[in-house]
PDB file of C-alpha atoms in Angstrom:
ATOM      1  CA  MET G 471     -34.619  67.668   9.129  1.00  0.00           C
ATOM      2  CA  ASN G 472     -33.307  69.698  12.106  1.00  0.00           C
ATOM      3  CA  GLN G 473     -32.471  68.238  15.474  1.00  0.00           C
ATOM      4  CA  PHE G 474     -35.735  69.523  17.128  1.00  0.00           C
ATOM      5  CA  VAL G 475     -37.953  67.972  14.429  1.00  0.00           C
ATOM      6  CA  ARG G 476     -35.993  64.696  14.581  1.00  0.00           C
ATOM      7  CA  GLN G 477     -36.395  64.634  18.386  1.00  0.00           C
ATOM      8  CA  GLN G 478     -40.145  65.308  18.142  1.00  0.00           C
ATOM      9  CA  PHE G 479     -40.498  62.563  15.539  1.00  0.00           C
ATOM     10  CA  ALA G 480     -38.633  60.110  17.716  1.00  0.00           C
ATOM     11  CA  ASP G 481     -40.727  61.025  20.756  1.00  0.00           C
ATOM     12  CA  ALA G 482     -43.866  60.591  18.838  1.00  0.00           C
ATOM     13  CA  GLN G 483     -42.829  57.187  17.644  1.00  0.00           C
ATOM     14  CA  ALA G 484     -42.005  56.036  21.158  1.00  0.00           C
ATOM     15  CA  ALA G 485     -45.307  57.455  22.429  1.00  0.00           C
ATOM     16  CA  TYR G 486     -47.232  55.772  19.665  1.00  0.00           C
ATOM     17  CA  SER G 487     -46.033  52.332  20.862  1.00  0.00           C
ATOM     18  CA  PHE G 488     -47.242  53.227  24.357  1.00  0.00           C
ATOM     19  CA  VAL G 489     -50.693  54.251  22.872  1.00  0.00           C
ATOM     20  CA  ILE G 490     -50.972  50.972  21.036  1.00  0.00           C
ATOM     21  CA  ALA G 491     -49.956  48.921  24.088  1.00  0.00           C
ATOM     22  CA  GLN G 492     -52.564  50.574  26.248  1.00  0.00           C
ATOM     23  CA  GLY G 493     -55.176  50.385  23.462  1.00  0.00           C
ATOM     24  CA  ARG G 494     -55.198  46.605  23.427  1.00  0.00           C
ATOM     25  CA  ASN G 495     -57.213  46.527  26.647  1.00  0.00           C
ATOM     26  CA  ILE G 496     -59.667  49.340  25.776  1.00  0.00           C
ATOM     27  CA  GLU G 497     -62.330  47.142  24.232  1.00  0.00           C
ATOM     28  CA  THR G 498     -62.300  44.581  27.021  1.00  0.00           C
ATOM     29  CA  ARG G 499     -62.668  47.267  29.692  1.00  0.00           C
ATOM     30  CA  ILE G 500     -65.530  48.926  27.862  1.00  0.00           C
ATOM     31  CA  TYR G 501     -67.399  45.668  27.446  1.00  0.00           C
ATOM     32  CA  GLN G 502     -67.051  45.008  31.144  1.00  0.00           C
ATOM     33  CA  ARG G 503     -68.986  48.183  31.880  1.00  0.00           C
ATOM     34  CA  ARG G 504     -72.775  47.802  32.087  1.00  0.00           C
ATOM     35  CA  TYR G 505     -75.365  50.348  30.962  1.00  0.00           C
ATOM     36  CA  PRO G 506     -78.581  49.545  32.848  1.00  0.00           C
ATOM     37  CA  THR G 507     -80.151  52.850  31.932  1.00  0.00           C
ATOM     38  CA  PHE G 508     -79.665  52.110  28.194  1.00  0.00           C
ATOM     39  CA  ASN G 509     -80.781  48.498  28.231  1.00  0.00           C
ATOM     40  CA  TYR G 510     -82.692  48.500  24.986  1.00  0.00           C
ATOM     41  CA  GLY G 511     -82.190  44.728  24.763  1.00  0.00           C
ATOM     42  CA  LEU G 512     -84.539  44.305  27.725  1.00  0.00           C
ATOM     43  CA  HIS G 513     -87.374  45.642  25.616  1.00  0.00           C
ATOM     44  CA  VAL G 514     -86.519  44.965  21.985  1.00  0.00           C
ATOM     45  CA  PRO G 515     -84.770  41.746  20.836  1.00  0.00           C
ATOM     46  CA  VAL G 516     -81.333  42.659  19.496  1.00  0.00           C
ATOM     47  CA  VAL G 517     -80.277  40.872  16.290  1.00  0.00           C
ATOM     48  CA  THR G 518     -76.611  40.788  15.336  1.00  0.00           C
ATOM     49  CA  GLU G 519     -76.858  38.270  12.536  1.00  0.00           C
ATOM     50  CA  GLY G 520     -75.532  38.821   9.005  1.00  0.00           C
ATOM     51  CA  ASN G 521     -72.508  40.527   7.584  1.00  0.00           C
ATOM     52  CA  GLU G 522     -71.460  43.497   9.765  1.00  0.00           C
ATOM     53  CA  TRP G 523     -70.677  45.565   6.666  1.00  0.00           C
ATOM     54  CA  ALA G 524     -73.889  44.806   4.755  1.00  0.00           C
ATOM     55  CA  SER G 525     -75.805  47.848   3.486  1.00  0.00           C
ATOM     56  CA  GLY G 526     -78.994  46.460   4.898  1.00  0.00           C
ATOM     57  CA  THR G 527     -81.174  43.375   5.207  1.00  0.00           C
ATOM     58  CA  THR G 528     -83.939  41.830   3.118  1.00  0.00           C
ATOM     59  CA  PHE G 529     -86.489  39.338   4.359  1.00  0.00           C
ATOM     60  CA  PHE G 530     -89.213  37.345   2.653  1.00  0.00           C
ATOM     61  CA  THR G 531     -92.718  36.416   3.663  1.00  0.00           C
ATOM     62  CA  VAL G 532     -94.759  33.533   2.292  1.00  0.00           C
ATOM     63  CA  ASP G 533     -98.492  33.064   2.485  1.00  0.00           C
ATOM     64  CA  SER G 534    -100.990  30.796   0.733  1.00  0.00           C
ATOM     65  CA  ALA G 535    -104.390  31.158  -0.882  1.00  0.00           C
ATOM     66  CA  GLY G 536    -106.823  28.366  -1.445  1.00  0.00           C
ATOM     67  CA  GLU G 537    -109.281  26.086   0.252  1.00  0.00           C
ATOM     68  CA  ALA G 538    -110.310  22.469   0.842  1.00  0.00           C
ATOM     69  CA  LYS G 539    -113.796  21.206   0.001  1.00  0.00           C
ATOM     70  CA  PHE G 540    -115.843  17.989  -0.458  1.00  0.00           C
ATOM     71  CA  LEU G 541    -115.263  16.171  -3.706  1.00  0.00           C
ATOM     72  CA  SER G 542    -116.959  13.579  -5.886  1.00  0.00           C
ATOM     73  CA  ALA G 543    -114.860  10.651  -7.048  1.00  0.00           C
ATOM     74  CA  ALA G 544    -115.863  11.624 -10.593  1.00  0.00           C
ATOM     75  CA  GLY G 545    -115.346  15.296 -10.021  1.00  0.00           C
ATOM     76  CA  THR G 546    -112.872  17.517 -11.806  1.00  0.00           C
ATOM     77  CA  ASP G 547    -113.061  20.472  -9.468  1.00  0.00           C
ATOM     78  CA  MET G 548    -110.104  19.809  -7.166  1.00  0.00           C
ATOM     79  CA  PRO G 549    -109.270  23.119  -5.400  1.00  0.00           C
ATOM     80  CA  PHE G 550    -105.634  24.074  -5.774  1.00  0.00           C
ATOM     81  CA  ASN G 551    -103.554  26.224  -3.360  1.00  0.00           C
ATOM     82  CA  GLN G 552    -101.216  28.960  -4.463  1.00  0.00           C
ATOM     83  CA  SER G 553     -98.407  30.469  -2.490  1.00  0.00           C
ATOM     84  CA  THR G 554     -97.676  34.190  -2.503  1.00  0.00           C
ATOM     85  CA  ARG G 555     -94.325  35.688  -1.720  1.00  0.00           C
ATOM     86  CA  ASP G 556     -93.304  39.173  -0.665  1.00  0.00           C
ATOM     87  CA  SER G 557     -90.140  40.889   0.396  1.00  0.00           C
ATOM     88  CA  ALA G 558     -89.029  43.935   2.362  1.00  0.00           C
ATOM     89  CA  SER G 559     -85.707  45.560   3.056  1.00  0.00           C
ATOM     90  CA  HIS G 560     -84.181  47.635   5.808  1.00  0.00           C
ATOM     91  CA  ASP G 561     -81.035  49.785   5.582  1.00  0.00           C
ATOM     92  CA  PHE G 562     -78.119  49.992   8.043  1.00  0.00           C
ATOM     93  CA  ALA G 563     -76.058  53.016   8.997  1.00  0.00           C
ATOM     94  CA  MET G 564     -72.772  53.601  10.929  1.00  0.00           C
ATOM     95  CA  ILE G 565     -72.302  55.653  14.079  1.00  0.00           C
ATOM     96  CA  GLY G 566     -69.157  56.585  15.967  1.00  0.00           C
ATOM     97  CA  SER G 567     -67.578  58.568  18.796  1.00  0.00           C
ATOM     98  CA  GLY G 568     -63.862  59.118  19.330  1.00  0.00           C
ATOM     99  CA  TRP G 569     -61.217  60.854  21.412  1.00  0.00           C
ATOM    100  CA  GLU G 570     -57.614  62.121  20.994  1.00  0.00           C
ATOM    101  CA  TRP G 571     -54.410  62.835  22.924  1.00  0.00           C
ATOM    102  CA  ASN G 572     -51.339  64.936  22.422  1.00  0.00           C
ATOM    103  CA  LEU G 573     -47.677  64.069  22.866  1.00  0.00           C
ATOM    104  CA  GLU G 574     -47.515  65.651  26.337  1.00  0.00           C
ATOM    105  CA  GLU G 575     -50.490  63.698  27.677  1.00  0.00           C
ATOM    106  CA  VAL G 576     -49.095  60.421  26.312  1.00  0.00           C
ATOM    107  CA  ASN G 577     -45.641  60.863  27.771  1.00  0.00           C
ATOM    108  CA  GLN G 578     -46.975  62.013  31.176  1.00  0.00           C
ATOM    109  CA  ALA G 579     -49.214  58.958  31.263  1.00  0.00           C
ATOM    110  CA  ALA G 580     -46.241  56.700  30.553  1.00  0.00           C
ATOM    111  CA  LEU G 581     -44.054  58.538  33.176  1.00  0.00           C
ATOM    112  CA  TYR G 582     -46.612  58.131  35.982  1.00  0.00           C
ATOM    113  CA  ASN G 583     -48.012  54.794  34.827  1.00  0.00           C
ATOM    114  CA  LEU G 584     -51.491  56.280  34.308  1.00  0.00           C
ATOM    115  CA  ASP G 585     -54.325  54.676  32.399  1.00  0.00           C
ATOM    116  CA  LEU G 586     -54.513  56.939  29.354  1.00  0.00           C
ATOM    117  CA  ASN G 587     -57.640  55.565  27.819  1.00  0.00           C
ATOM    118  CA  ALA G 588     -59.988  54.464  30.548  1.00  0.00           C
ATOM    119  CA  SER G 589     -62.155  57.540  31.062  1.00  0.00           C
ATOM    120  CA  ASN G 590     -62.135  58.682  27.480  1.00  0.00           C
ATOM    121  CA  ALA G 591     -63.029  55.210  26.206  1.00  0.00           C
ATOM    122  CA  ILE G 592     -65.889  54.927  28.709  1.00  0.00           C
ATOM    123  CA  PHE G 593     -67.193  58.366  27.781  1.00  0.00           C
ATOM    124  CA  ALA G 594     -67.120  57.514  24.028  1.00  0.00           C
ATOM    125  CA  ALA G 595     -68.832  54.149  24.649  1.00  0.00           C
ATOM    126  CA  ASP G 596     -71.465  55.903  26.742  1.00  0.00           C
ATOM    127  CA  LYS G 597     -72.209  58.266  23.833  1.00  0.00           C
ATOM    128  CA  ILE G 598     -72.571  55.242  21.480  1.00  0.00           C
ATOM    129  CA  GLU G 599     -74.947  53.522  23.880  1.00  0.00           C
ATOM    130  CA  ARG G 600     -77.048  56.635  24.369  1.00  0.00           C
ATOM    131  CA  LEU G 601     -77.486  56.979  20.596  1.00  0.00           C
ATOM    132  CA  LEU G 602     -78.219  53.244  20.107  1.00  0.00           C
ATOM    133  CA  ASN G 603     -80.814  53.421  22.870  1.00  0.00           C
ATOM    134  CA  SER G 604     -82.414  56.543  21.351  1.00  0.00           C
ATOM    135  CA  VAL G 605     -82.529  54.947  17.930  1.00  0.00           C
ATOM    136  CA  ALA G 606     -84.034  51.740  19.365  1.00  0.00           C
ATOM    137  CA  MET G 607     -86.727  53.537  21.351  1.00  0.00           C
ATOM    138  CA  ILE G 608     -87.757  56.546  19.283  1.00  0.00           C
ATOM    139  CA  GLY G 609     -85.916  56.153  15.981  1.00  0.00           C
ATOM    140  CA  SER G 610     -83.993  58.826  14.049  1.00  0.00           C
ATOM    141  CA  THR G 611     -85.417  61.758  12.149  1.00  0.00           C
ATOM    142  CA  GLU G 612     -82.152  62.034  10.239  1.00  0.00           C
ATOM    143  CA  LYS G 613     -82.584  58.494   8.868  1.00  0.00           C
ATOM    144  CA  GLY G 614     -86.371  58.542   8.721  1.00  0.00           C
ATOM    145  CA  TRP G 615     -86.650  55.721  11.244  1.00  0.00           C
ATOM    146  CA  THR G 616     -89.272  55.248  13.970  1.00  0.00           C
ATOM    147  CA  GLY G 617     -88.704  53.248  17.068  1.00  0.00           C
ATOM    148  CA  PHE G 618     -90.292  50.905  19.585  1.00  0.00           C
ATOM    149  CA  VAL G 619     -92.562  53.498  21.187  1.00  0.00           C
ATOM    150  CA  ASN G 620     -93.739  55.357  18.036  1.00  0.00           C
ATOM    151  CA  ASP G 621     -94.143  53.029  15.067  1.00  0.00           C
ATOM    152  CA  PRO G 622     -97.092  54.274  12.944  1.00  0.00           C
ATOM    153  CA  LYS G 623     -97.928  50.712  11.826  1.00  0.00           C
ATOM    154  CA  VAL G 624     -98.925  49.667  15.343  1.00  0.00           C
ATOM    155  CA  SER G 625    -102.550  49.939  16.376  1.00  0.00           C
ATOM    156  CA  ARG G 626    -103.201  52.835  18.783  1.00  0.00           C
ATOM    157  CA  VAL G 627    -106.169  53.628  21.119  1.00  0.00           C
ATOM    158  CA  ASP G 628    -106.870  56.088  23.893  1.00  0.00           C
ATOM    159  CA  VAL G 629    -107.793  54.305  27.124  1.00  0.00           C
ATOM    160  CA  ALA G 630    -111.332  54.781  28.412  1.00  0.00           C
ATOM    161  CA  ALA G 631    -111.923  58.238  29.947  1.00  0.00           C
ATOM    162  CA  ASP G 632    -114.091  56.952  32.837  1.00  0.00           C
ATOM    163  CA  GLY G 633    -111.953  57.819  35.873  1.00  0.00           C
ATOM    164  CA  THR G 634    -112.735  60.508  38.361  1.00  0.00           C
ATOM    165  CA  GLY G 635    -114.009  63.595  36.549  1.00  0.00           C
ATOM    166  CA  GLY G 636    -114.058  61.759  33.209  1.00  0.00           C
ATOM    167  CA  SER G 637    -110.270  61.305  33.242  1.00  0.00           C
ATOM    168  CA  ALA G 638    -108.324  58.708  31.277  1.00  0.00           C
ATOM    169  CA  LEU G 639    -105.315  58.975  33.676  1.00  0.00           C
ATOM    170  CA  TRP G 640    -104.596  55.941  35.864  1.00  0.00           C
ATOM    171  CA  SER G 641    -104.072  58.196  38.808  1.00  0.00           C
ATOM    172  CA  ALA G 642    -107.843  58.964  38.674  1.00  0.00           C
ATOM    173  CA  LYS G 643    -108.896  55.321  38.228  1.00  0.00           C
ATOM    174  CA  THR G 644    -109.680  52.411  40.438  1.00  0.00           C
ATOM    175  CA  ALA G 645    -107.607  49.247  40.417  1.00  0.00           C
ATOM    176  CA  ASP G 646    -110.328  47.462  38.466  1.00  0.00           C
ATOM    177  CA  GLN G 647    -110.386  50.143  35.807  1.00  0.00           C
ATOM    178  CA  ILE G 648    -106.601  49.962  35.402  1.00  0.00           C
ATOM    179  CA  LEU G 649    -106.723  46.188  35.069  1.00  0.00           C
ATOM    180  CA  ARG G 650    -109.441  46.518  32.492  1.00  0.00           C
ATOM    181  CA  ASP G 651    -107.435  49.007  30.424  1.00  0.00           C
ATOM    182  CA  VAL G 652    -104.544  46.571  30.137  1.00  0.00           C
ATOM    183  CA  ASN G 653    -106.689  43.530  29.471  1.00  0.00           C
ATOM    184  CA  ASP G 654    -108.744  45.333  26.863  1.00  0.00           C
ATOM    185  CA  LEU G 655    -105.556  46.254  24.997  1.00  0.00           C
ATOM    186  CA  ILE G 656    -104.219  42.666  25.202  1.00  0.00           C
ATOM    187  CA  GLY G 657    -107.567  41.214  24.271  1.00  0.00           C
ATOM    188  CA  GLY G 658    -107.844  43.578  21.331  1.00  0.00           C
ATOM    189  CA  VAL G 659    -104.664  42.124  19.761  1.00  0.00           C
ATOM    190  CA  ARG G 660    -105.947  38.631  20.351  1.00  0.00           C
ATOM    191  CA  LYS G 661    -109.239  39.469  18.691  1.00  0.00           C
ATOM    192  CA  ARG G 662    -107.827  41.334  15.746  1.00  0.00           C
ATOM    193  CA  THR G 663    -105.472  38.544  14.835  1.00  0.00           C
ATOM    194  CA  GLY G 664    -108.174  35.838  14.983  1.00  0.00           C
ATOM    195  CA  GLU G 665    -106.797  34.410  18.301  1.00  0.00           C
ATOM    196  CA  VAL G 666    -103.400  33.873  16.646  1.00  0.00           C
ATOM    197  CA  GLU G 667    -101.146  36.363  18.407  1.00  0.00           C
ATOM    198  CA  TRP G 668    -100.120  36.218  22.033  1.00  0.00           C
ATOM    199  CA  ILE G 669     -99.113  39.220  24.114  1.00  0.00           C
ATOM    200  CA  ASP G 670     -96.416  38.317  26.620  1.00  0.00           C
ATOM    201  CA  SER G 671     -94.998  41.757  27.517  1.00  0.00           C
ATOM    202  CA  LEU G 672     -96.188  45.101  28.893  1.00  0.00           C
ATOM    203  CA  ARG G 673     -94.158  48.308  29.017  1.00  0.00           C
ATOM    204  CA  LEU G 674     -95.340  51.322  31.018  1.00  0.00           C
ATOM    205  CA  PRO G 675     -94.309  54.903  31.658  1.00  0.00           C
ATOM    206  CA  PRO G 676     -92.323  54.993  34.955  1.00  0.00           C
ATOM    207  CA  GLU G 677     -95.083  57.001  36.685  1.00  0.00           C
ATOM    208  CA  ALA G 678     -97.719  54.414  35.750  1.00  0.00           C
ATOM    209  CA  PHE G 679     -95.388  51.571  36.841  1.00  0.00           C
ATOM    210  CA  ARG G 680     -94.777  53.231  40.249  1.00  0.00           C
ATOM    211  CA  LEU G 681     -98.581  53.782  40.630  1.00  0.00           C
ATOM    212  CA  ILE G 682     -99.526  50.114  40.172  1.00  0.00           C
ATOM    213  CA  ALA G 683     -96.474  48.980  42.142  1.00  0.00           C
ATOM    214  CA  THR G 684     -97.818  50.812  45.253  1.00  0.00           C
ATOM    215  CA  LYS G 685    -101.633  50.866  44.691  1.00  0.00           C
ATOM    216  CA  ARG G 686    -103.149  48.127  46.826  1.00  0.00           C
ATOM    217  CA  LEU G 687    -106.249  46.090  46.307  1.00  0.00           C
ATOM    218  CA  ALA G 688    -107.998  43.542  48.473  1.00  0.00           C
ATOM    219  CA  ASP G 689    -107.301  39.890  47.877  1.00  0.00           C
ATOM    220  CA  GLY G 690    -108.294  36.657  49.486  1.00  0.00           C
ATOM    221  CA  ASP G 691    -105.038  36.553  51.398  1.00  0.00           C
ATOM    222  CA  GLY G 692    -105.023  40.191  52.439  1.00  0.00           C
ATOM    223  CA  TYR G 693    -103.664  43.113  50.401  1.00  0.00           C
ATOM    224  CA  ILE G 694    -101.518  42.926  47.239  1.00  0.00           C
ATOM    225  CA  THR G 695    -100.551  45.594  44.755  1.00  0.00           C
ATOM    226  CA  VAL G 696    -102.121  46.096  41.391  1.00  0.00           C
ATOM    227  CA  LEU G 697     -98.767  45.138  39.846  1.00  0.00           C
ATOM    228  CA  ASP G 698     -98.691  41.832  41.743  1.00  0.00           C
ATOM    229  CA  PHE G 699    -102.229  40.973  40.600  1.00  0.00           C
ATOM    230  CA  LEU G 700    -101.646  42.142  37.021  1.00  0.00           C
ATOM    231  CA  ARG G 701     -98.785  39.749  36.507  1.00  0.00           C
ATOM    232  CA  ARG G 702    -101.188  36.855  36.942  1.00  0.00           C
ATOM    233  CA  GLY G 703    -104.590  38.467  36.453  1.00  0.00           C
ATOM    234  CA  ASN G 704    -104.402  39.125  32.719  1.00  0.00           C
ATOM    235  CA  VAL G 705    -105.663  37.584  29.512  1.00  0.00           C
ATOM    236  CA  TYR G 706    -102.237  36.183  28.511  1.00  0.00           C
ATOM    237  CA  THR G 707    -101.625  34.439  31.866  1.00  0.00           C
ATOM    238  CA  ALA G 708    -105.176  33.091  31.984  1.00  0.00           C
ATOM    239  CA  GLU G 709    -104.702  31.378  28.622  1.00  0.00           C
ATOM    240  CA  THR G 710    -101.050  30.276  28.837  1.00  0.00           C
ATOM    241  CA  GLY G 711    -100.266  30.004  32.573  1.00  0.00           C
ATOM    242  CA  GLN G 712     -97.201  32.238  31.998  1.00  0.00           C
ATOM    243  CA  PRO G 713     -96.645  35.522  33.893  1.00  0.00           C
ATOM    244  CA  LEU G 714     -96.856  38.778  31.934  1.00  0.00           C
ATOM    245  CA  ASP G 715     -93.476  40.503  31.649  1.00  0.00           C
ATOM    246  CA  ILE G 716     -94.031  44.081  32.962  1.00  0.00           C
ATOM    247  CA  GLN G 717     -91.246  46.710  32.937  1.00  0.00           C
ATOM    248  CA  PRO G 718     -91.076  50.529  33.154  1.00  0.00           C
ATOM    249  CA  LEU G 719     -89.654  52.459  30.171  1.00  0.00           C
ATOM    250  CA  ARG G 720     -88.886  56.169  30.414  1.00  0.00           C
ATOM    251  CA  GLU G 721     -89.385  56.862  26.723  1.00  0.00           C
ATOM    252  CA  LEU G 722     -93.056  56.023  27.116  1.00  0.00           C
ATOM    253  CA  ALA G 723     -93.669  58.931  29.531  1.00  0.00           C
ATOM    254  CA  THR G 724     -94.316  61.344  26.610  1.00  0.00           C
ATOM    255  CA  ALA G 725     -94.910  58.913  23.733  1.00  0.00           C
ATOM    256  CA  SER G 726     -98.670  59.355  23.217  1.00  0.00           C
ATOM    257  CA  GLN G 727    -100.109  61.534  20.388  1.00  0.00           C
ATOM    258  CA  ASP G 728    -100.831  64.312  22.889  1.00  0.00           C
ATOM    259  CA  GLY G 729     -97.546  64.002  24.708  1.00  0.00           C
ATOM    260  CA  GLY G 730     -98.831  61.889  27.587  1.00  0.00           C
ATOM    261  CA  GLY G 731     -98.009  58.441  28.809  1.00  0.00           C
ATOM    262  CA  ARG G 732     -98.328  55.396  26.508  1.00  0.00           C
ATOM    263  CA  MET G 733     -98.345  51.712  27.350  1.00  0.00           C
ATOM    264  CA  VAL G 734     -97.224  49.041  24.957  1.00  0.00           C
ATOM    265  CA  VAL G 735     -98.413  45.428  24.810  1.00  0.00           C
ATOM    266  CA  TYR G 736     -96.530  43.123  22.456  1.00  0.00           C
ATOM    267  CA  ARG G 737     -95.017  39.681  21.852  1.00  0.00           C
ATOM    268  CA  ARG G 738     -91.343  40.099  22.606  1.00  0.00           C
ATOM    269  CA  ASP G 739     -89.951  37.972  19.789  1.00  0.00           C
ATOM    270  CA  PRO G 740     -87.555  38.775  16.856  1.00  0.00           C
ATOM    271  CA  GLU G 741     -90.302  37.585  14.573  1.00  0.00           C
ATOM    272  CA  VAL G 742     -92.391  40.515  15.717  1.00  0.00           C
ATOM    273  CA  LEU G 743     -89.786  43.242  16.169  1.00  0.00           C
ATOM    274  CA  ARG G 744     -86.048  43.482  16.209  1.00  0.00           C
ATOM    275  CA  PHE G 745     -83.266  45.962  16.783  1.00  0.00           C
ATOM    276  CA  HIS G 746     -80.686  45.576  14.023  1.00  0.00           C
ATOM    277  CA  LEU G 747     -77.135  45.733  15.378  1.00  0.00           C
ATOM    278  CA  PRO G 748     -74.959  43.926  12.772  1.00  0.00           C
ATOM    279  CA  MET G 749     -71.857  45.479  14.275  1.00  0.00           C
ATOM    280  CA  PRO G 750     -71.913  45.998  18.039  1.00  0.00           C
ATOM    281  CA  ARG G 751     -69.424  48.539  19.518  1.00  0.00           C
ATOM    282  CA  ARG G 752     -65.966  48.131  18.064  1.00  0.00           C
ATOM    283  CA  VAL G 753     -62.847  50.041  19.213  1.00  0.00           C
ATOM    284  CA  LEU G 754     -60.726  51.249  16.288  1.00  0.00           C
ATOM    285  CA  GLN G 755     -56.981  51.003  16.121  1.00  0.00           C
ATOM    286  CA  PRO G 756     -55.344  54.177  17.449  1.00  0.00           C
ATOM    287  CA  ARG G 757     -53.466  56.238  14.833  1.00  0.00           C
ATOM    288  CA  GLN G 758     -50.977  59.056  14.850  1.00  0.00           C
ATOM    289  CA  LYS G 759     -52.972  62.129  13.692  1.00  0.00           C
ATOM    290  CA  SER G 760     -50.070  64.568  13.440  1.00  0.00           C
ATOM    291  CA  ILE G 761     -46.474  64.849  14.655  1.00  0.00           C
ATOM    292  CA  MET G 762     -47.682  65.392  18.219  1.00  0.00           C
ATOM    293  CA  SER G 763     -51.195  63.993  18.434  1.00  0.00           C
ATOM    294  CA  PHE G 764     -53.049  60.698  18.337  1.00  0.00           C
ATOM    295  CA  GLU G 765     -56.681  59.640  17.881  1.00  0.00           C
ATOM    296  CA  THR G 766     -58.964  56.663  18.029  1.00  0.00           C
ATOM    297  CA  GLY G 767     -62.677  55.970  18.324  1.00  0.00           C
ATOM    298  CA  ILE G 768     -65.543  53.532  18.688  1.00  0.00           C
ATOM    299  CA  MET G 769     -67.891  52.586  15.921  1.00  0.00           C
ATOM    300  CA  ALA G 770     -71.065  50.528  15.526  1.00  0.00           C
ATOM    301  CA  ARG G 771     -73.582  49.813  12.732  1.00  0.00           C
ATOM    302  CA  THR G 772     -77.306  49.633  13.259  1.00  0.00           C
ATOM    303  CA  GLY G 773     -80.549  49.577  11.338  1.00  0.00           C
ATOM    304  CA  GLY G 774     -82.744  50.695  14.204  1.00  0.00           C
ATOM    305  CA  THR G 775     -85.878  49.038  15.416  1.00  0.00           C
ATOM    306  CA  GLU G 776     -87.945  47.255  12.747  1.00  0.00           C
ATOM    307  CA  VAL G 777     -91.498  46.105  13.526  1.00  0.00           C
ATOM    308  CA  ARG G 778     -92.237  43.158  11.215  1.00  0.00           C
ATOM    309  CA  LEU G 779     -95.577  42.032  12.682  1.00  0.00           C
ATOM    310  CA  PRO G 780     -97.334  45.188  13.833  1.00  0.00           C
ATOM    311  CA  ALA G 781    -100.506  43.208  14.536  1.00  0.00           C
ATOM    312  CA  ALA G 782     -98.652  41.626  17.472  1.00  0.00           C
ATOM    313  CA  MET G 783     -98.362  44.978  19.173  1.00  0.00           C
ATOM    314  CA  ALA G 784    -100.682  47.703  20.434  1.00  0.00           C
ATOM    315  CA  TYR G 785    -100.370  51.177  22.001  1.00  0.00           C
ATOM    316  CA  GLY G 786    -102.701  52.477  24.788  1.00  0.00           C
ATOM    317  CA  ASP G 787    -102.484  56.222  25.243  1.00  0.00           C
ATOM    318  CA  GLU G 788    -103.047  58.888  27.924  1.00  0.00           C
ATOM    319  CA  ILE G 789    -102.522  56.707  30.955  1.00  0.00           C
ATOM    320  CA  THR G 790    -100.371  59.426  32.524  1.00  0.00           C
ATOM    321  CA  ALA G 791    -100.371  63.188  32.070  1.00  0.00           C
ATOM    322  CA  ALA G 792     -98.186  65.058  29.632  1.00  0.00           C
ATOM    323  CA  ALA G 793     -94.986  66.413  31.117  1.00  0.00           C
TER     324      ALA G 793
END
């Protein structure tokens, strides 16, 4: 080994210890950063249970068949109940995003006491969060997954086209018609499930949310917005006394079958739907890639959004125009 190669090898070893020392704080810094624009947990319950390296998850459902009836003391026709069991499975997959440095960058960072990893780590974490959010909301064609806004098992209807000019758009409707559209969708879930399921959450395209947040209607105490009234003037609140959780969601802006706005009503509970995240973001140990370069990355494992009780959800389409 000539002197030049020996020197490069020694420099790389010294630089590697610097990389490792800085790398210890990468994960903490990343987890301190917040991603409000990718807050899929606000809309879909995130489940991190189970082994992070499992290939997937399996769950079981139990139901019963039978009846009760009047009997005679001398009768022999006691009705017996039977239980039925079913199972379903859901696969997990791994995602990742990384970055690298060379010997010059590492030594210059050490010389000037620069944070070598901060920006690259945040950029990689941002890419991971973007992909997780996309998978949670719309699924993945590569994996054959659907998401929160487009699950084919969920009941779907077009809202009534009785606005100005026969339009279904909320911009062409009165406050009463908008309130009716929402309550009809909520009430439909209640009716289809034999009054079993509650709807406690409503998600809207941003345009629809802004419309009801600014559209006023007369009230006994003066003027309030449609959004204010809707939070307490809905089927769910009338029956439970609890306010309806209403949030905007940008992925709903083009989620309808015709590319228009879609609203979603649902019970926000892991029993109904869940975003599988058995392994949240994890920063990998840096490694020396070659004699003068280093690399590391961030990984996560997810199974996407799984709707387990589609009857506890419903889609209402065409409330805003296609983009």
